[in-house]
XYZ file of C-alpha atoms in Angstrom:
483
model
C -15.079 -12.815 -3.863
C -16.871 -10.033 -5.132
C -15.071 -6.486 -5.074
C -16.734 -2.853 -5.981
C -14.890 0.398 -5.476
C -16.954 3.456 -4.686
C -15.235 7.007 -4.997
C -17.041 10.030 -3.306
C -16.064 13.626 -4.039
C -17.183 16.660 -2.187
C -14.730 18.986 -2.963
C -11.769 19.647 -1.870
C -12.325 16.123 -0.191
C -11.807 12.802 -2.294
C -13.229 9.368 -0.720
C -13.011 5.930 -1.508
C -14.597 2.860 -0.404
C -13.576 -0.680 -0.820
C -16.677 -3.295 -0.653
C -16.055 -6.602 -0.663
C -19.131 -9.088 -0.693
C -21.580 -5.782 0.767
C -19.294 -4.960 3.414
C -16.624 -2.105 4.029
C -13.751 -3.288 4.145
C -11.587 0.006 3.361
C -11.817 3.835 3.508
C -9.146 6.449 2.229
C -9.548 10.035 2.611
C -7.593 12.897 0.293
C -8.210 16.155 0.992
C -6.973 18.935 -0.503
C -5.322 21.143 2.549
C -3.162 17.652 3.793
C -3.261 15.286 0.394
C -0.963 12.672 1.030
C 2.658 13.295 -0.290
C 3.787 9.190 -0.432
C 5.130 8.713 -3.664
C 6.420 12.578 -4.368
C 9.547 12.766 -6.077
C 11.357 16.109 -5.068
C 14.693 18.049 -5.502
C 15.715 18.858 -1.940
C 18.250 20.266 -0.211
C 20.545 18.913 2.482
C 19.847 20.989 5.655
C 21.779 18.968 8.664
C 23.851 15.993 8.894
C 23.878 14.467 11.927
C 26.136 11.550 11.921
C 25.149 10.226 15.805
C 21.943 9.511 14.562
C 23.324 8.480 10.956
C 20.437 10.572 9.172
C 20.154 13.815 7.605
C 17.467 16.506 7.032
C 16.379 17.606 4.059
C 14.427 20.908 3.264
C 12.201 20.065 0.092
C 9.733 22.572 0.526
C 7.525 20.943 2.662
C 5.922 22.353 6.710
C 8.362 19.970 7.953
C 12.313 18.728 7.233
C 12.032 15.976 6.082
C 14.098 12.925 7.118
C 16.276 10.841 5.550
C 18.396 8.257 7.614
C 21.946 6.020 5.629
C 19.607 3.033 4.714
C 17.374 5.269 2.952
C 20.104 6.549 0.707
C 20.881 4.325 -2.699
C 25.066 4.134 -2.671
C 25.535 5.208 -6.647
C 29.410 5.791 -6.443
C 30.576 2.291 -6.308
C 31.807 2.617 -2.586
C 30.598 0.373 0.117
C 30.174 3.691 2.467
C 27.603 3.486 4.594
C 28.670 6.895 7.107
C 26.160 9.650 6.346
C 28.831 11.886 5.977
C 30.620 10.426 3.469
C 27.001 9.954 1.407
C 25.319 13.298 1.789
C 26.629 16.566 3.212
C 24.864 20.021 4.453
C 23.931 22.282 1.386
C 24.157 19.431 -1.240
C 21.366 18.689 -3.695
C 19.640 15.523 -3.371
C 16.675 13.795 -5.592
C 14.315 12.230 -2.576
C 11.136 10.256 -2.621
C 8.781 10.299 0.109
C 8.094 6.858 1.627
C 6.012 7.726 5.064
C 4.130 11.285 5.182
C 4.183 13.501 8.221
C 2.832 11.456 11.238
C 2.040 13.633 14.399
C 4.975 15.583 15.278
C 6.973 13.621 13.187
C 8.380 14.963 9.270
C 8.120 13.214 6.405
C 10.078 10.060 5.554
C 12.274 10.136 2.901
C 15.218 7.364 0.639
C 17.097 8.021 -2.316
C 15.911 4.500 -4.021
C 12.866 5.886 -6.012
C 10.423 3.993 -6.984
C 8.123 4.266 -9.318
C 4.399 2.324 -9.793
C 2.248 1.454 -12.434
C -0.713 -0.805 -12.853
C 1.330 -3.974 -13.669
C 4.970 -3.229 -12.274
C 7.395 -1.235 -10.188
C 10.187 0.844 -11.446
C 13.463 1.205 -9.185
C 16.132 3.013 -11.301
C 18.841 2.658 -8.438
C 18.597 -0.977 -8.549
C 19.181 -4.116 -10.827
C 16.646 -6.296 -8.627
C 14.143 -8.194 -10.881
C 10.994 -9.302 -8.183
C 7.519 -10.914 -8.177
C 4.795 -9.750 -5.697
C 4.773 -12.306 -3.119
C 0.967 -12.726 -3.393
C 1.414 -14.330 -7.048
C 2.142 -17.581 -5.717
C 2.134 -20.457 -8.884
C 5.554 -21.191 -9.421
C 5.453 -21.493 -13.196
C 3.424 -17.933 -13.236
C 6.320 -15.739 -11.471
C 8.764 -17.650 -13.557
C 6.806 -16.726 -16.432
C 6.829 -12.722 -15.467
C 10.599 -13.314 -14.386
C 11.513 -14.339 -18.088
C 9.284 -11.680 -20.016
C 11.098 -8.834 -17.678
C 14.798 -10.010 -18.092
C 14.008 -10.340 -21.742
C 12.435 -6.788 -22.016
C 15.003 -5.387 -20.636
C 18.073 -6.717 -22.220
C 16.217 -6.494 -25.458
C 15.181 -2.373 -25.258
C 18.569 -2.133 -23.248
C 16.630 -1.168 -19.904
C 18.626 0.240 -16.885
C 17.119 -0.476 -13.332
C 15.107 -2.838 -11.356
C 11.439 -4.115 -11.878
C 8.662 -5.600 -9.960
C 5.768 -7.373 -10.873
C 2.792 -6.508 -9.055
C 0.087 -8.967 -8.544
C -2.024 -7.155 -11.186
C 0.289 -8.459 -13.211
C -1.160 -11.905 -13.215
C -1.463 -14.038 -16.671
C -0.872 -10.034 -18.243
C 0.690 -11.120 -21.658
C 4.039 -9.493 -22.674
C 3.207 -7.138 -24.651
C 1.062 -4.929 -21.960
C 4.155 -5.683 -20.317
C 6.577 -4.356 -22.553
C 4.425 -1.048 -23.126
C 4.356 -0.876 -18.609
C 8.471 -0.742 -18.975
C 8.694 1.623 -21.647
C 6.114 4.243 -20.426
C 7.611 3.871 -16.717
C 11.173 3.904 -18.365
C 10.243 7.477 -20.462
C 8.453 8.699 -17.239
C 12.155 8.410 -15.365
C 13.605 9.924 -18.270
C 11.347 13.256 -17.578
C 11.727 12.926 -14.089
C 15.504 12.646 -14.247
C 15.435 15.975 -17.022
C 13.296 17.798 -14.805
C 15.564 17.426 -11.884
C 18.913 18.775 -14.073
C 17.250 21.337 -15.113
C 16.001 22.701 -11.401
C 18.784 24.277 -8.920
C 16.306 24.882 -6.515
C 13.819 22.340 -4.042
C 11.276 21.799 -5.979
C 8.698 18.844 -6.021
C 9.674 17.249 -9.502
C 6.736 14.039 -9.861
C 3.307 13.958 -7.962
C 1.598 11.171 -7.069
C -1.801 10.435 -8.639
C -4.907 11.880 -7.171
C -6.797 9.335 -4.672
C -9.284 8.439 -7.629
C -6.850 7.694 -9.821
C -4.541 5.957 -7.359
C -7.699 3.597 -6.236
C -8.299 2.359 -10.288
C -4.400 1.958 -9.989
C -3.740 0.018 -6.609
C -6.995 -0.952 -5.828
C -8.879 -2.428 -9.342
C -7.946 -6.127 -9.100
C -9.172 -9.174 -10.853
C -12.613 -9.535 -8.201
C -13.234 -5.814 -8.603
C -16.931 -6.011 -10.996
C -17.854 -1.976 -10.638
C -16.378 1.520 -9.572
C -19.038 4.178 -9.322
C -18.053 7.829 -8.756
C -20.416 10.012 -7.709
C -18.364 13.018 -9.651
C -19.335 13.882 -13.456
C -15.569 15.267 -13.905
C -13.663 12.500 -11.701
C -15.656 9.725 -13.759
C -14.222 11.408 -17.284
C -10.872 11.334 -15.644
C -11.104 7.917 -14.286
C -12.672 7.141 -17.969
C -9.688 8.590 -19.281
C -7.052 7.098 -17.324
C -8.530 3.463 -16.928
C -8.755 3.698 -21.496
C -4.956 4.813 -21.715
C -3.221 2.781 -19.077
C -5.688 -0.202 -17.866
C -8.725 -1.157 -20.750
C -9.989 -4.061 -19.101
C -11.135 -2.012 -16.259
C -12.272 1.016 -18.003
C -15.778 -1.010 -18.877
C -16.166 -1.133 -14.973
C -15.697 2.766 -14.743
C -19.741 4.006 -14.035
C -20.818 7.339 -13.090
C -23.303 7.202 -10.218
C -25.823 10.006 -11.081
C -28.246 8.784 -7.946
C -29.872 11.080 -5.625
C -29.016 8.912 -2.669
C -25.385 9.863 -1.557
C -22.871 7.379 -3.044
C -21.963 6.225 0.354
C -25.428 5.482 1.768
C -26.122 2.802 -0.261
C -23.419 0.200 1.627
C -23.808 2.591 5.151
C -20.544 3.681 4.555
C -20.703 6.236 6.671
C -22.112 4.580 9.775
C -19.113 2.806 9.082
C -16.636 5.210 9.316
C -18.429 6.549 12.750
C -18.036 3.590 14.034
C -14.203 2.746 13.108
C -13.773 6.240 15.080
C -15.261 4.162 18.170
C -12.641 2.732 20.993
C -15.309 -0.600 21.150
C -16.543 -2.898 18.336
C -18.716 -5.352 19.220
C -18.813 -8.573 17.946
C -22.181 -10.566 16.362
C -21.494 -12.802 19.110
C -22.057 -10.536 22.095
C -18.012 -10.285 22.737
C -15.991 -7.548 21.787
C -13.017 -5.465 21.226
C -11.214 -2.900 22.605
C -8.774 -1.090 19.885
C -6.873 1.386 21.679
C -4.435 3.567 19.051
C -0.880 5.325 20.322
C 2.208 7.279 19.469
C 3.837 3.890 19.868
C 1.997 1.220 19.035
C -1.916 -0.289 18.449
C -3.014 -2.299 21.130
C -6.459 -4.744 20.870
C -7.992 -6.533 23.635
C -10.718 -9.415 22.517
C -13.307 -9.843 25.414
C -16.296 -12.280 25.478
C -18.729 -9.613 27.081
C -22.404 -10.617 26.861
C -21.198 -13.985 24.877
C -21.716 -17.101 27.469
C -21.608 -20.298 24.823
C -23.580 -23.304 24.550
C -21.365 -25.972 25.756
C -18.220 -25.450 28.046
C -15.861 -22.260 28.507
C -13.079 -23.160 25.994
C -15.117 -23.872 23.204
C -17.039 -20.132 23.966
C -14.026 -18.660 24.126
C -12.202 -20.121 20.930
C -15.625 -19.126 19.085
C -15.316 -15.718 19.928
C -11.471 -15.569 19.548
C -12.442 -16.794 15.842
C -14.782 -14.313 15.337
C -12.445 -11.725 16.980
C -9.367 -12.260 14.449
C -11.802 -11.921 11.836
C -13.046 -8.383 13.167
C -9.382 -7.806 13.948
C -8.300 -7.703 10.424
C -10.768 -5.293 9.278
C -10.122 -2.744 11.403
C -7.031 -3.104 10.855
C -8.032 -1.913 7.326
C -11.463 0.274 7.946
C -8.410 2.316 10.044
C -5.994 2.034 8.524
C -3.966 1.321 11.428
C 0.020 0.789 11.361
C 3.617 0.180 12.801
C 3.458 -2.077 15.874
C -0.036 -3.992 16.492
C -0.521 -6.247 19.626
C -3.888 -8.456 20.145
C -4.473 -10.053 23.368
C -6.939 -12.950 22.731
C -8.580 -14.600 25.521
C -6.547 -17.246 27.169
C -6.894 -20.544 24.997
C -6.055 -23.658 26.388
C -6.227 -26.523 23.094
C -2.654 -25.525 21.184
C -5.110 -27.177 18.322
C -7.799 -23.801 19.439
C -4.657 -21.236 18.878
C -3.476 -22.588 15.662
C -6.895 -22.080 14.309
C -7.048 -18.479 15.288
C -3.565 -17.590 14.155
C -4.903 -19.692 11.296
C -7.689 -17.333 10.698
C -6.320 -14.375 11.254
C -3.234 -14.968 8.573
C -6.206 -15.837 6.385
C -7.907 -12.880 6.705
C -4.403 -10.687 6.228
C -3.752 -11.920 3.255
C -6.177 -9.706 1.295
C -4.661 -6.772 2.970
C -3.287 -4.279 0.545
C -0.614 -3.091 3.381
C 2.629 -5.584 3.845
C 1.708 -7.244 7.469
C 3.913 -9.289 9.242
C 2.391 -11.673 12.631
C 5.791 -12.543 15.017
C 5.478 -15.398 17.234
C 2.910 -15.283 20.310
C 4.809 -13.822 23.055
C 5.808 -15.713 26.796
C 2.636 -13.017 27.705
C 0.481 -15.023 25.560
C 0.257 -11.941 23.646
C 0.052 -11.877 19.044
C 2.712 -9.148 17.791
C 2.883 -7.878 14.348
C 3.192 -5.252 12.375
C 1.897 -3.617 9.684
C 3.188 -0.986 7.101
C 2.267 2.505 8.085
C 3.039 4.667 5.202
C -0.297 7.256 6.207
C -1.923 8.474 9.186
C -4.765 6.206 10.407
C -8.792 7.397 9.842
C -9.311 9.162 13.474
C -5.803 11.258 12.382
C -7.014 11.826 9.166
C -11.053 12.777 10.430
C -10.336 13.886 14.191
C -8.396 16.295 16.303
C -7.780 15.968 20.490
C -10.010 16.605 22.501
C -10.270 19.896 23.994
C -11.122 19.300 27.545
C -8.952 16.747 27.821
C -6.146 17.174 25.533
C -6.214 13.581 24.338
C -6.057 11.940 27.615
C -9.396 10.358 27.032
C -10.443 11.253 30.835
C -10.803 14.262 32.892
C -10.619 14.691 37.085
C -13.289 14.087 38.723
C -15.751 17.188 40.402
C -14.478 15.148 43.782
C -10.898 15.446 43.107
C -11.004 19.403 41.479
C -12.668 20.536 44.934
C -10.220 19.382 46.394
C -7.205 20.526 44.914
C -9.153 24.263 45.415
C -9.134 23.397 48.882
C -5.079 23.083 48.466
C -5.719 26.344 46.122
C -7.095 28.364 49.349
C -5.055 27.408 51.639
C -2.118 28.527 49.741
C -3.559 32.098 48.237
C -4.834 32.981 52.161
C -1.254 32.023 53.470
C 0.537 34.317 50.868
C -1.394 36.885 50.302
C -3.676 39.642 52.964
C -6.948 40.211 51.176
C -10.534 40.353 52.282
C -12.372 37.551 51.045
C -11.772 35.200 48.406
C -14.127 34.290 45.434
C -13.609 30.747 43.349
C -14.480 30.410 39.502
C -15.082 27.187 38.874
C -17.276 24.968 36.589
C -21.107 23.934 38.022
C -20.591 20.731 38.392
C -18.190 21.560 40.886
C -19.817 24.475 42.693
C -22.857 22.232 43.058
C -20.256 19.553 44.852
C -19.110 22.213 46.944
C -22.635 23.462 47.882
C -23.621 20.201 48.987
C -20.944 17.450 49.604
C -18.066 19.338 50.476
C -20.211 22.326 51.801
C -19.571 21.638 55.428
C -15.851 20.670 54.377
C -15.716 23.897 52.727
C -17.372 25.780 56.607
C -14.611 24.308 58.204
C -11.956 26.218 55.383
C -13.197 29.123 55.686
C -13.218 29.095 59.526
C -9.910 27.981 59.572
C -8.537 30.906 57.555
C -11.186 33.780 58.930
C -12.375 34.411 55.708
C -15.526 34.067 53.428
C -15.710 32.004 50.407
C -17.954 33.430 47.231
C -18.414 30.499 44.577
C -18.977 31.686 41.075
C -20.614 28.473 38.792
C -18.969 29.425 35.052
C -20.495 27.383 32.135
C -17.253 27.855 30.253
C -15.186 26.399 32.569
C -14.196 22.189 31.897
C -14.729 20.603 34.840
C -10.491 20.338 35.751
C -11.139 23.849 35.124
C -10.887 26.928 38.022
C -10.214 30.003 39.469
C -9.090 31.340 42.728
C -9.321 34.808 43.335
C -8.576 37.644 46.194
C -11.048 40.336 46.688
């Protein structure tokens, strides 16, 4: 697997694309106006405690009060209480970390279980757990890493828990030791900042997107990291030489005249990722619908008719769809509950192969995914960890015409609403005539297909009805004015 990371900087926006074998797999976008908060550590003040929800709202200097559930509060007092009223009280200060950005109308989600990542490790000061990334499958390597973490912790008297990240595989003990000591010093610095302030304040900010990409995405398969901003390149090079010398030689400045993202058609892929329909090479297609509660993906054969029989056609479409779905989840940064409606398959072996293909593709996803059993209706239910807004929510607003519904009333429907409004107005108020203001499409229909009904309505109310087209009105807008 060959990977390349592209970092495009157009102040005040930074975009990162992960390319695998020449194909865009992930796109991350960060803007100075809405920079992600995940990983930031704040000293916040509890403004409300809700026993009924076993949660509290914390004022941390963000746009909205953030949400802290009792399950996300580390109990460092030695007692076993899980009651929110015993864990925090209104007006008290707490050191919290953002685990989920504000999503839609919801505020940020917080935890007091602080975790601080480095290149190879994650440090958890309020825990004693030693863990190894599940993506490191070799048992000997897992045991080697666990032994190193235990030995260094005991030797240096380090308090807290460590988790070895996937990037730690094969890394020697000295580098891991350096990482552990760095994380310990960083935590001590954070504690000092927190104890020296009695106000709501940010006390630790996660790295900007460009440097986060070097820390989190630059794995052993990455062959090149291209950056089109000289100042960002210099910062990235300094960061790599200080924290990960292995990738320093891969960090390249791109001075070309052709935009960096155009080299791999990233702009086109971003545009396609905002569409509801995703075409498959075979002729089939996916329909992706993103809602507040979940994301649904429907697989259709479309124009693919196959070569042998119906079952074979369905199987091949579902196999191709499984790969395309995994890519779309990463590209669109879809999270939460995801329901996949594959085309019904009669053979059990075909079902198993499609599920295996889905699991294999998801194994390369940086976000944690969990596939549940196929439901009684034949639907595949899965979850994908959601920490930041999806690509659609970052780049788009709801349509002002339909208010995000995705459809508008037909001109015929609006005409009939106008008829009812005319009857209502004519019965309630005295006037010489009525003036209807509506969009050109509605006015054209009133003068054409609905002209006879309009004439009968005029005769029924005994008043003339004039029409006036308003180009700025949407197809659903209209006004009935008494004259």
